């Protein structure tokens, strides 16, 4: 039984406040996925405890299980829609690389409905207004964090990648404050070092944008904004194009706050890079 069917079945037995939560959940599933119980209660005009009691009334263990039930329901709804033809040659034999790219496209499409637009806009504003942006990703996520760090450096100053093995780590953490934004990738079981960094950042009132593979990630307890992009039966390789597409969208939202300023900075950055490249070439010619 889907979460919507369960709610409809039990609706008449719910209290007045719980019915408000039920109606909100059915009308705003992505808001519930992307926010905590307190925020859902605020938007539904009830207390956080009413949201939790609603979960228990649904025979759920708590709010996290409610989010997982909603994610499963949205996934099943999307999968029930027959796929559209993407190009006329699809009836013909498709090459291996084309099948992989089509699967990537489908994974991105499946993820779109899991992203809350308001939370994305809020996150992009934090990035735009931040004095400094720190980016953290370990193991599988390290290369993704590195790409985002480099890309943001071409658009704005004070972008730094946190490395748990760096001698500057303590200094970087100490420099964080209310006008700092920390982007954390947690696509696998994160280490205790990552959890410690996020805990400290939370205490320092840093805006924490967490990008995870599951809504059950323990980083969710510290996140100012959470994006759970993982889908069932999705491998880590399948997640890569989804993550890059999402990061592209997040960057574009940040740039939209002041396109002219970002364009000027990017032009200046590229000019400096070209000058440095010219100097390197000149030095090589002198050597030979």
PDB file of C-alpha atoms in Angstrom:
ATOM      1  CA  UNK A   1       0.000   0.000   0.000  1.00  0.00           C
ATOM      2  CA  UNK A   2       1.408   3.420  -0.967  1.00  0.00           C
ATOM      3  CA  UNK A   3       1.744   6.236   1.555  1.00  0.00           C
ATOM      4  CA  UNK A   4      -1.077   8.155  -0.151  1.00  0.00           C
ATOM      5  CA  UNK A   5      -3.410   5.155   0.053  1.00  0.00           C
ATOM      6  CA  UNK A   6      -2.439   4.660   3.694  1.00  0.00           C
ATOM      7  CA  UNK A   7      -3.226   8.301   4.498  1.00  0.00           C
ATOM      8  CA  UNK A   8      -6.613   8.152   2.769  1.00  0.00           C
ATOM      9  CA  UNK A   9      -7.481   4.937   4.590  1.00  0.00           C
ATOM     10  CA  UNK A  10      -6.682   6.370   8.030  1.00  0.00           C
ATOM     11  CA  UNK A  11      -7.744   9.986   7.402  1.00  0.00           C
ATOM     12  CA  UNK A  12     -11.062   9.841   9.258  1.00  0.00           C
ATOM     13  CA  UNK A  13      -9.328   8.540  12.407  1.00  0.00           C
ATOM     14  CA  UNK A  14      -6.790  11.367  12.515  1.00  0.00           C
ATOM     15  CA  UNK A  15      -7.012  14.380  14.802  1.00  0.00           C
ATOM     16  CA  UNK A  16      -7.692  17.828  13.363  1.00  0.00           C
ATOM     17  CA  UNK A  17      -4.000  18.754  13.467  1.00  0.00           C
ATOM     18  CA  UNK A  18      -2.924  15.427  11.967  1.00  0.00           C
ATOM     19  CA  UNK A  19      -5.367  15.922   9.101  1.00  0.00           C
ATOM     20  CA  UNK A  20      -3.609  19.199   8.289  1.00  0.00           C
ATOM     21  CA  UNK A  21      -0.330  17.291   8.131  1.00  0.00           C
ATOM     22  CA  UNK A  22      -1.923  14.584   5.958  1.00  0.00           C
ATOM     23  CA  UNK A  23      -3.231  17.128   3.468  1.00  0.00           C
ATOM     24  CA  UNK A  24       0.117  18.909   3.396  1.00  0.00           C
ATOM     25  CA  UNK A  25       2.020  15.649   2.818  1.00  0.00           C
ATOM     26  CA  UNK A  26      -0.171  14.646  -0.120  1.00  0.00           C
ATOM     27  CA  UNK A  27      -0.011  18.130  -1.687  1.00  0.00           C
ATOM     28  CA  UNK A  28       3.692  18.833  -1.071  1.00  0.00           C
ATOM     29  CA  UNK A  29       5.634  15.545  -1.117  1.00  0.00           C
ATOM     30  CA  UNK A  30       8.936  17.101  -2.258  1.00  0.00           C
ATOM     31  CA  UNK A  31       8.795  19.653   0.576  1.00  0.00           C
ATOM     32  CA  UNK A  32       8.507  16.796   3.079  1.00  0.00           C
ATOM     33  CA  UNK A  33      11.466  14.980   1.500  1.00  0.00           C
ATOM     34  CA  UNK A  34      13.697  18.063   1.586  1.00  0.00           C
ATOM     35  CA  UNK A  35      12.852  19.417   5.054  1.00  0.00           C
ATOM     36  CA  UNK A  36      12.699  18.344   8.670  1.00  0.00           C
ATOM     37  CA  UNK A  37       9.586  17.776  10.754  1.00  0.00           C
ATOM     38  CA  UNK A  38       9.806  21.247  12.329  1.00  0.00           C
ATOM     39  CA  UNK A  39       9.755  23.015   8.956  1.00  0.00           C
ATOM     40  CA  UNK A  40       6.876  20.860   7.673  1.00  0.00           C
ATOM     41  CA  UNK A  41       4.965  21.655  10.850  1.00  0.00           C
ATOM     42  CA  UNK A  42       5.581  25.369  10.343  1.00  0.00           C
ATOM     43  CA  UNK A  43       4.341  25.284   6.753  1.00  0.00           C
ATOM     44  CA  UNK A  44       1.347  23.118   7.658  1.00  0.00           C
ATOM     45  CA  UNK A  45       0.576  25.475  10.579  1.00  0.00           C
ATOM     46  CA  UNK A  46       0.906  22.772  13.264  1.00  0.00           C
ATOM     47  CA  UNK A  47       3.553  21.868  15.840  1.00  0.00           C
ATOM     48  CA  UNK A  48       6.527  19.593  15.173  1.00  0.00           C
ATOM     49  CA  UNK A  49       5.124  17.106  17.692  1.00  0.00           C
ATOM     50  CA  UNK A  50       1.893  16.924  15.654  1.00  0.00           C
ATOM     51  CA  UNK A  51       3.930  15.949  12.594  1.00  0.00           C
ATOM     52  CA  UNK A  52       5.653  13.207  14.591  1.00  0.00           C
ATOM     53  CA  UNK A  53       2.327  11.971  16.015  1.00  0.00           C
ATOM     54  CA  UNK A  54       0.989  11.848  12.450  1.00  0.00           C
ATOM     55  CA  UNK A  55       3.885   9.523  11.528  1.00  0.00           C
ATOM     56  CA  UNK A  56       3.000   7.221  14.412  1.00  0.00           C
ATOM     57  CA  UNK A  57      -0.665   7.304  13.373  1.00  0.00           C
ATOM     58  CA  UNK A  58       0.482   5.996   9.989  1.00  0.00           C
ATOM     59  CA  UNK A  59       2.240   3.089  11.767  1.00  0.00           C
ATOM     60  CA  UNK A  60       5.637   4.531  10.825  1.00  0.00           C
ATOM     61  CA  UNK A  61       8.680   4.504  13.085  1.00  0.00           C
ATOM     62  CA  UNK A  62       9.151   8.244  12.690  1.00  0.00           C
ATOM     63  CA  UNK A  63       9.636  11.159  10.315  1.00  0.00           C
ATOM     64  CA  UNK A  64      12.560   9.641   8.397  1.00  0.00           C
ATOM     65  CA  UNK A  65      10.473   6.603   7.473  1.00  0.00           C
ATOM     66  CA  UNK A  66       7.726   8.951   6.262  1.00  0.00           C
ATOM     67  CA  UNK A  67      10.252  10.599   3.933  1.00  0.00           C
ATOM     68  CA  UNK A  68      11.384   7.213   2.630  1.00  0.00           C
ATOM     69  CA  UNK A  69       7.776   6.144   2.007  1.00  0.00           C
ATOM     70  CA  UNK A  70       7.140   9.337   0.042  1.00  0.00           C
ATOM     71  CA  UNK A  71      10.310   8.864  -2.019  1.00  0.00           C
ATOM     72  CA  UNK A  72       9.263   5.295  -2.864  1.00  0.00           C
ATOM     73  CA  UNK A  73       5.799   6.496  -3.844  1.00  0.00           C
ATOM     74  CA  UNK A  74       7.165   9.245  -6.122  1.00  0.00           C
ATOM     75  CA  UNK A  75       9.578   6.805  -7.743  1.00  0.00           C
ATOM     76  CA  UNK A  76       6.790   4.308  -8.414  1.00  0.00           C
ATOM     77  CA  UNK A  77       4.582   7.031  -9.884  1.00  0.00           C
ATOM     78  CA  UNK A  78       7.338   8.135 -12.221  1.00  0.00           C
ATOM     79  CA  UNK A  79       8.153   4.582 -13.282  1.00  0.00           C
ATOM     80  CA  UNK A  80       4.497   3.940 -14.167  1.00  0.00           C
ATOM     81  CA  UNK A  81       4.664   6.575 -16.924  1.00  0.00           C
ATOM     82  CA  UNK A  82       5.638   4.904 -20.244  1.00  0.00           C
ATOM     83  CA  UNK A  83       8.972   6.240 -21.563  1.00  0.00           C
ATOM     84  CA  UNK A  84       8.766   8.590 -24.525  1.00  0.00           C
ATOM     85  CA  UNK A  85      10.698   8.100 -27.737  1.00  0.00           C
ATOM     86  CA  UNK A  86      13.789  10.306 -27.555  1.00  0.00           C
ATOM     87  CA  UNK A  87      14.667  10.004 -31.221  1.00  0.00           C
ATOM     88  CA  UNK A  88      13.303   8.257 -34.290  1.00  0.00           C
ATOM     89  CA  UNK A  89      16.230   5.874 -34.576  1.00  0.00           C
ATOM     90  CA  UNK A  90      15.345   4.316 -31.221  1.00  0.00           C
ATOM     91  CA  UNK A  91      13.508   1.513 -32.986  1.00  0.00           C
ATOM     92  CA  UNK A  92      16.758   0.528 -34.607  1.00  0.00           C
ATOM     93  CA  UNK A  93      19.586  -1.285 -32.877  1.00  0.00           C
ATOM     94  CA  UNK A  94      21.118   1.023 -30.251  1.00  0.00           C
ATOM     95  CA  UNK A  95      24.868   0.942 -29.619  1.00  0.00           C
ATOM     96  CA  UNK A  96      26.220   0.215 -26.139  1.00  0.00           C
ATOM     97  CA  UNK A  97      27.406   3.766 -25.474  1.00  0.00           C
ATOM     98  CA  UNK A  98      24.026   5.171 -26.563  1.00  0.00           C
ATOM     99  CA  UNK A  99      22.213   2.852 -24.158  1.00  0.00           C
ATOM    100  CA  UNK A 100      24.418   4.035 -21.316  1.00  0.00           C
ATOM    101  CA  UNK A 101      23.820   7.682 -22.172  1.00  0.00           C
ATOM    102  CA  UNK A 102      20.076   7.077 -22.421  1.00  0.00           C
ATOM    103  CA  UNK A 103      20.179   5.454 -18.984  1.00  0.00           C
ATOM    104  CA  UNK A 104      22.024   8.497 -17.637  1.00  0.00           C
ATOM    105  CA  UNK A 105      19.352  10.752 -19.108  1.00  0.00           C
ATOM    106  CA  UNK A 106      16.635   8.638 -17.485  1.00  0.00           C
ATOM    107  CA  UNK A 107      18.394   8.717 -14.098  1.00  0.00           C
ATOM    108  CA  UNK A 108      18.600  12.512 -14.273  1.00  0.00           C
ATOM    109  CA  UNK A 109      14.937  12.696 -15.254  1.00  0.00           C
ATOM    110  CA  UNK A 110      13.974  10.398 -12.369  1.00  0.00           C
ATOM    111  CA  UNK A 111      15.890  12.606  -9.923  1.00  0.00           C
ATOM    112  CA  UNK A 112      14.292  15.901 -10.937  1.00  0.00           C
ATOM    113  CA  UNK A 113      11.131  15.334  -8.928  1.00  0.00           C
ATOM    114  CA  UNK A 114      13.213  14.657  -5.790  1.00  0.00           C
ATOM    115  CA  UNK A 115      14.709  18.165  -5.812  1.00  0.00           C
ATOM    116  CA  UNK A 116      12.763  20.877  -4.013  1.00  0.00           C
ATOM    117  CA  UNK A 117      13.019  24.058  -6.073  1.00  0.00           C
ATOM    118  CA  UNK A 118      12.672  26.389  -3.071  1.00  0.00           C
ATOM    119  CA  UNK A 119      15.455  24.630  -1.199  1.00  0.00           C
ATOM    120  CA  UNK A 120      17.653  24.782  -4.322  1.00  0.00           C
ATOM    121  CA  UNK A 121      17.060  28.524  -4.680  1.00  0.00           C
ATOM    122  CA  UNK A 122      17.760  29.072  -0.979  1.00  0.00           C
ATOM    123  CA  UNK A 123      21.007  27.098  -1.245  1.00  0.00           C
ATOM    124  CA  UNK A 124      22.143  29.048  -4.305  1.00  0.00           C
ATOM    125  CA  UNK A 125      21.504  32.295  -2.429  1.00  0.00           C
ATOM    126  CA  UNK A 126      23.695  31.105   0.465  1.00  0.00           C
ATOM    127  CA  UNK A 127      26.455  30.378  -2.061  1.00  0.00           C
ATOM    128  CA  UNK A 128      26.012  33.783  -3.680  1.00  0.00           C
ATOM    129  CA  UNK A 129      26.092  35.703  -0.386  1.00  0.00           C
ATOM    130  CA  UNK A 130      28.851  33.677   1.311  1.00  0.00           C
ATOM    131  CA  UNK A 131      32.186  35.319   2.068  1.00  0.00           C
ATOM    132  CA  UNK A 132      33.795  31.897   1.657  1.00  0.00           C
ATOM    133  CA  UNK A 133      32.592  28.597   0.218  1.00  0.00           C
ATOM    134  CA  UNK A 134      34.163  25.374   1.478  1.00  0.00           C
ATOM    135  CA  UNK A 135      33.634  22.071  -0.334  1.00  0.00           C
ATOM    136  CA  UNK A 136      34.066  18.684   1.328  1.00  0.00           C
ATOM    137  CA  UNK A 137      34.023  15.247  -0.250  1.00  0.00           C
ATOM    138  CA  UNK A 138      36.048  12.137   0.564  1.00  0.00           C
ATOM    139  CA  UNK A 139      36.772   8.868  -1.212  1.00  0.00           C
ATOM    140  CA  UNK A 140      34.334   8.515  -4.148  1.00  0.00           C
ATOM    141  CA  UNK A 141      33.115  12.086  -3.713  1.00  0.00           C
ATOM    142  CA  UNK A 142      36.612  13.653  -3.647  1.00  0.00           C
ATOM    143  CA  UNK A 143      36.837  14.003  -7.437  1.00  0.00           C
ATOM    144  CA  UNK A 144      33.346  15.499  -7.588  1.00  0.00           C
ATOM    145  CA  UNK A 145      34.236  17.992  -4.843  1.00  0.00           C
ATOM    146  CA  UNK A 146      37.408  18.848  -6.767  1.00  0.00           C
ATOM    147  CA  UNK A 147      35.433  19.577  -9.960  1.00  0.00           C
ATOM    148  CA  UNK A 148      32.951  21.809  -8.124  1.00  0.00           C
ATOM    149  CA  UNK A 149      35.778  23.625  -6.354  1.00  0.00           C
ATOM    150  CA  UNK A 150      37.602  24.380  -9.597  1.00  0.00           C
ATOM    151  CA  UNK A 151      34.423  25.461 -11.405  1.00  0.00           C
ATOM    152  CA  UNK A 152      33.361  27.835  -8.626  1.00  0.00           C
ATOM    153  CA  UNK A 153      36.872  29.327  -8.494  1.00  0.00           C
ATOM    154  CA  UNK A 154      36.403  30.496 -12.089  1.00  0.00           C
ATOM    155  CA  UNK A 155      33.246  32.369 -11.035  1.00  0.00           C
ATOM    156  CA  UNK A 156      33.981  33.887  -7.604  1.00  0.00           C
ATOM    157  CA  UNK A 157      36.766  34.355  -5.021  1.00  0.00           C
ATOM    158  CA  UNK A 158      37.283  32.509  -1.727  1.00  0.00           C
ATOM    159  CA  UNK A 159      36.387  28.977  -2.777  1.00  0.00           C
ATOM    160  CA  UNK A 160      38.344  26.284  -0.935  1.00  0.00           C
ATOM    161  CA  UNK A 161      38.286  22.506  -0.930  1.00  0.00           C
ATOM    162  CA  UNK A 162      38.593  20.857   2.474  1.00  0.00           C
ATOM    163  CA  UNK A 163      40.899  17.864   2.630  1.00  0.00           C
ATOM    164  CA  UNK A 164      40.893  15.748   5.776  1.00  0.00           C
ATOM    165  CA  UNK A 165      44.622  15.027   5.348  1.00  0.00           C
ATOM    166  CA  UNK A 166      45.611  18.687   4.894  1.00  0.00           C
ATOM    167  CA  UNK A 167      47.872  20.531   7.337  1.00  0.00           C
ATOM    168  CA  UNK A 168      45.591  23.578   6.962  1.00  0.00           C
ATOM    169  CA  UNK A 169      42.391  21.746   7.951  1.00  0.00           C
ATOM    170  CA  UNK A 170      42.215  23.065  11.530  1.00  0.00           C
ATOM    171  CA  UNK A 171      42.957  26.606  10.372  1.00  0.00           C
ATOM    172  CA  UNK A 172      40.275  26.397   7.686  1.00  0.00           C
ATOM    173  CA  UNK A 173      37.648  25.102  10.125  1.00  0.00           C
ATOM    174  CA  UNK A 174      38.527  27.847  12.627  1.00  0.00           C
ATOM    175  CA  UNK A 175      38.008  30.486   9.927  1.00  0.00           C
ATOM    176  CA  UNK A 176      34.396  29.414   9.330  1.00  0.00           C
ATOM    177  CA  UNK A 177      31.515  31.579  10.509  1.00  0.00           C
ATOM    178  CA  UNK A 178      27.951  32.694   9.858  1.00  0.00           C
ATOM    179  CA  UNK A 179      28.845  33.982   6.382  1.00  0.00           C
ATOM    180  CA  UNK A 180      30.433  30.685   5.358  1.00  0.00           C
ATOM    181  CA  UNK A 181      28.725  28.075   3.183  1.00  0.00           C
ATOM    182  CA  UNK A 182      29.899  24.460   3.370  1.00  0.00           C
ATOM    183  CA  UNK A 183      28.932  22.033   0.594  1.00  0.00           C
ATOM    184  CA  UNK A 184      29.275  18.406   1.703  1.00  0.00           C
ATOM    185  CA  UNK A 185      29.095  15.348  -0.541  1.00  0.00           C
ATOM    186  CA  UNK A 186      28.182  12.147   1.262  1.00  0.00           C
ATOM    187  CA  UNK A 187      27.441   9.512  -1.366  1.00  0.00           C
ATOM    188  CA  UNK A 188      28.889   6.669   0.662  1.00  0.00           C
ATOM    189  CA  UNK A 189      29.362   5.925   4.347  1.00  0.00           C
ATOM    190  CA  UNK A 190      31.247   8.974   5.441  1.00  0.00           C
ATOM    191  CA  UNK A 191      34.182   8.814   7.825  1.00  0.00           C
ATOM    192  CA  UNK A 192      34.186  10.084  11.390  1.00  0.00           C
ATOM    193  CA  UNK A 193      36.408  12.966  10.214  1.00  0.00           C
ATOM    194  CA  UNK A 194      33.663  14.248   7.904  1.00  0.00           C
ATOM    195  CA  UNK A 195      31.039  13.953  10.618  1.00  0.00           C
ATOM    196  CA  UNK A 196      33.253  15.848  13.062  1.00  0.00           C
ATOM    197  CA  UNK A 197      33.856  18.669  10.564  1.00  0.00           C
ATOM    198  CA  UNK A 198      30.138  19.014   9.867  1.00  0.00           C
ATOM    199  CA  UNK A 199      29.296  19.013  13.589  1.00  0.00           C
ATOM    200  CA  UNK A 200      31.791  21.816  14.252  1.00  0.00           C
ATOM    201  CA  UNK A 201      30.533  23.787  11.245  1.00  0.00           C
ATOM    202  CA  UNK A 202      26.974  23.512  12.566  1.00  0.00           C
ATOM    203  CA  UNK A 203      28.042  24.909  15.933  1.00  0.00           C
ATOM    204  CA  UNK A 204      29.718  27.820  14.134  1.00  0.00           C
ATOM    205  CA  UNK A 205      26.396  28.589  12.377  1.00  0.00           C
ATOM    206  CA  UNK A 206      27.758  27.729   8.930  1.00  0.00           C
ATOM    207  CA  UNK A 207      25.198  27.198   6.148  1.00  0.00           C
ATOM    208  CA  UNK A 208      25.609  23.493   5.335  1.00  0.00           C
ATOM    209  CA  UNK A 209      24.396  22.152   1.982  1.00  0.00           C
ATOM    210  CA  UNK A 210      24.443  18.343   2.132  1.00  0.00           C
ATOM    211  CA  UNK A 211      24.263  16.281  -1.064  1.00  0.00           C
ATOM    212  CA  UNK A 212      23.680  12.637  -0.182  1.00  0.00           C
ATOM    213  CA  UNK A 213      22.664   9.342  -1.714  1.00  0.00           C
ATOM    214  CA  UNK A 214      19.988   8.712   0.909  1.00  0.00           C
ATOM    215  CA  UNK A 215      17.642  10.699   3.138  1.00  0.00           C
ATOM    216  CA  UNK A 216      18.790   8.407   5.965  1.00  0.00           C
ATOM    217  CA  UNK A 217      22.335   9.832   5.963  1.00  0.00           C
ATOM    218  CA  UNK A 218      23.294  10.963   9.464  1.00  0.00           C
ATOM    219  CA  UNK A 219      24.597  14.226   7.981  1.00  0.00           C
ATOM    220  CA  UNK A 220      20.950  15.227   7.595  1.00  0.00           C
ATOM    221  CA  UNK A 221      20.921  16.086  11.318  1.00  0.00           C
ATOM    222  CA  UNK A 222      23.385  18.934  10.688  1.00  0.00           C
ATOM    223  CA  UNK A 223      22.327  20.111   7.222  1.00  0.00           C
ATOM    224  CA  UNK A 224      20.763  23.506   6.575  1.00  0.00           C
ATOM    225  CA  UNK A 225      19.614  22.077   3.231  1.00  0.00           C
ATOM    226  CA  UNK A 226      19.555  18.410   2.232  1.00  0.00           C
ATOM    227  CA  UNK A 227      19.445  16.981  -1.284  1.00  0.00           C
ATOM    228  CA  UNK A 228      19.005  13.193  -1.265  1.00  0.00           C
ATOM    229  CA  UNK A 229      19.594  12.291  -4.907  1.00  0.00           C
ATOM    230  CA  UNK A 230      19.947   8.515  -4.737  1.00  0.00           C
ATOM    231  CA  UNK A 231      17.435   6.186  -6.350  1.00  0.00           C
ATOM    232  CA  UNK A 232      16.806   2.519  -5.643  1.00  0.00           C
ATOM    233  CA  UNK A 233      19.056   0.026  -7.468  1.00  0.00           C
ATOM    234  CA  UNK A 234      21.325   2.877  -8.559  1.00  0.00           C
ATOM    235  CA  UNK A 235      25.065   2.195  -8.540  1.00  0.00           C
ATOM    236  CA  UNK A 236      27.732   4.732  -7.631  1.00  0.00           C
ATOM    237  CA  UNK A 237      28.582   5.052 -11.332  1.00  0.00           C
ATOM    238  CA  UNK A 238      24.942   5.822 -12.129  1.00  0.00           C
ATOM    239  CA  UNK A 239      25.062   8.626  -9.561  1.00  0.00           C
ATOM    240  CA  UNK A 240      27.936  10.486 -11.241  1.00  0.00           C
ATOM    241  CA  UNK A 241      26.013  12.083 -14.178  1.00  0.00           C
ATOM    242  CA  UNK A 242      23.131  12.860 -11.816  1.00  0.00           C
ATOM    243  CA  UNK A 243      25.482  14.699  -9.451  1.00  0.00           C
ATOM    244  CA  UNK A 244      27.163  16.691 -12.216  1.00  0.00           C
ATOM    245  CA  UNK A 245      23.801  17.682 -13.689  1.00  0.00           C
ATOM    246  CA  UNK A 246      22.562  18.748 -10.257  1.00  0.00           C
ATOM    247  CA  UNK A 247      25.731  20.755  -9.561  1.00  0.00           C
ATOM    248  CA  UNK A 248      25.357  22.473 -12.919  1.00  0.00           C
ATOM    249  CA  UNK A 249      21.813  23.487 -11.964  1.00  0.00           C
ATOM    250  CA  UNK A 250      22.988  24.713  -8.545  1.00  0.00           C
ATOM    251  CA  UNK A 251      25.770  26.813 -10.106  1.00  0.00           C
ATOM    252  CA  UNK A 252      23.396  28.308 -12.680  1.00  0.00           C
ATOM    253  CA  UNK A 253      20.999  29.291  -9.877  1.00  0.00           C
ATOM    254  CA  UNK A 254      23.878  30.976  -8.021  1.00  0.00           C
ATOM    255  CA  UNK A 255      24.941  32.874 -11.148  1.00  0.00           C
ATOM    256  CA  UNK A 256      21.360  34.044 -11.749  1.00  0.00           C
ATOM    257  CA  UNK A 257      21.603  36.269  -8.637  1.00  0.00           C
ATOM    258  CA  UNK A 258      24.074  38.569 -10.428  1.00  0.00           C
ATOM    259  CA  UNK A 259      24.937  37.380 -13.931  1.00  0.00           C
ATOM    260  CA  UNK A 260      26.965  40.458 -14.865  1.00  0.00           C
ATOM    261  CA  UNK A 261      29.228  40.200 -11.809  1.00  0.00           C
ATOM    262  CA  UNK A 262      29.942  36.505 -12.356  1.00  0.00           C
ATOM    263  CA  UNK A 263      30.594  37.045 -16.068  1.00  0.00           C
ATOM    264  CA  UNK A 264      33.104  39.815 -15.282  1.00  0.00           C
ATOM    265  CA  UNK A 265      34.904  37.668 -12.719  1.00  0.00           C
ATOM    266  CA  UNK A 266      35.046  34.694 -15.100  1.00  0.00           C
ATOM    267  CA  UNK A 267      36.476  36.884 -17.854  1.00  0.00           C
ATOM    268  CA  UNK A 268      39.111  38.242 -15.470  1.00  0.00           C
ATOM    269  CA  UNK A 269      39.983  34.732 -14.271  1.00  0.00           C
ATOM    270  CA  UNK A 270      40.404  33.439 -17.806  1.00  0.00           C
ATOM    271  CA  UNK A 271      42.597  36.424 -18.689  1.00  0.00           C
ATOM    272  CA  UNK A 272      44.917  35.697 -15.770  1.00  0.00           C
ATOM    273  CA  UNK A 273      45.065  32.021 -16.745  1.00  0.00           C
ATOM    274  CA  UNK A 274      45.975  32.946 -20.338  1.00  0.00           C
ATOM    275  CA  UNK A 275      48.719  35.304 -19.119  1.00  0.00           C
ATOM    276  CA  UNK A 276      50.184  32.593 -16.894  1.00  0.00           C
ATOM    277  CA  UNK A 277      50.104  30.138 -19.782  1.00  0.00           C
ATOM    278  CA  UNK A 278      51.920  32.672 -21.977  1.00  0.00           C
ATOM    279  CA  UNK A 279      54.623  33.094 -19.300  1.00  0.00           C
ATOM    280  CA  UNK A 280      55.065  29.317 -19.014  1.00  0.00           C
ATOM    281  CA  UNK A 281      55.505  28.992 -22.772  1.00  0.00           C
ATOM    282  CA  UNK A 282      58.003  31.873 -22.784  1.00  0.00           C
ATOM    283  CA  UNK A 283      60.066  30.244 -20.035  1.00  0.00           C
ATOM    284  CA  UNK A 284      60.136  26.946 -21.913  1.00  0.00           C
ATOM    285  CA  UNK A 285      61.447  28.711 -25.017  1.00  0.00           C
ATOM    286  CA  UNK A 286      64.212  30.358 -22.968  1.00  0.00           C
ATOM    287  CA  UNK A 287      65.251  26.969 -21.558  1.00  0.00           C
ATOM    288  CA  UNK A 288      65.586  25.444 -25.019  1.00  0.00           C
TER     289      UNK A 288
END
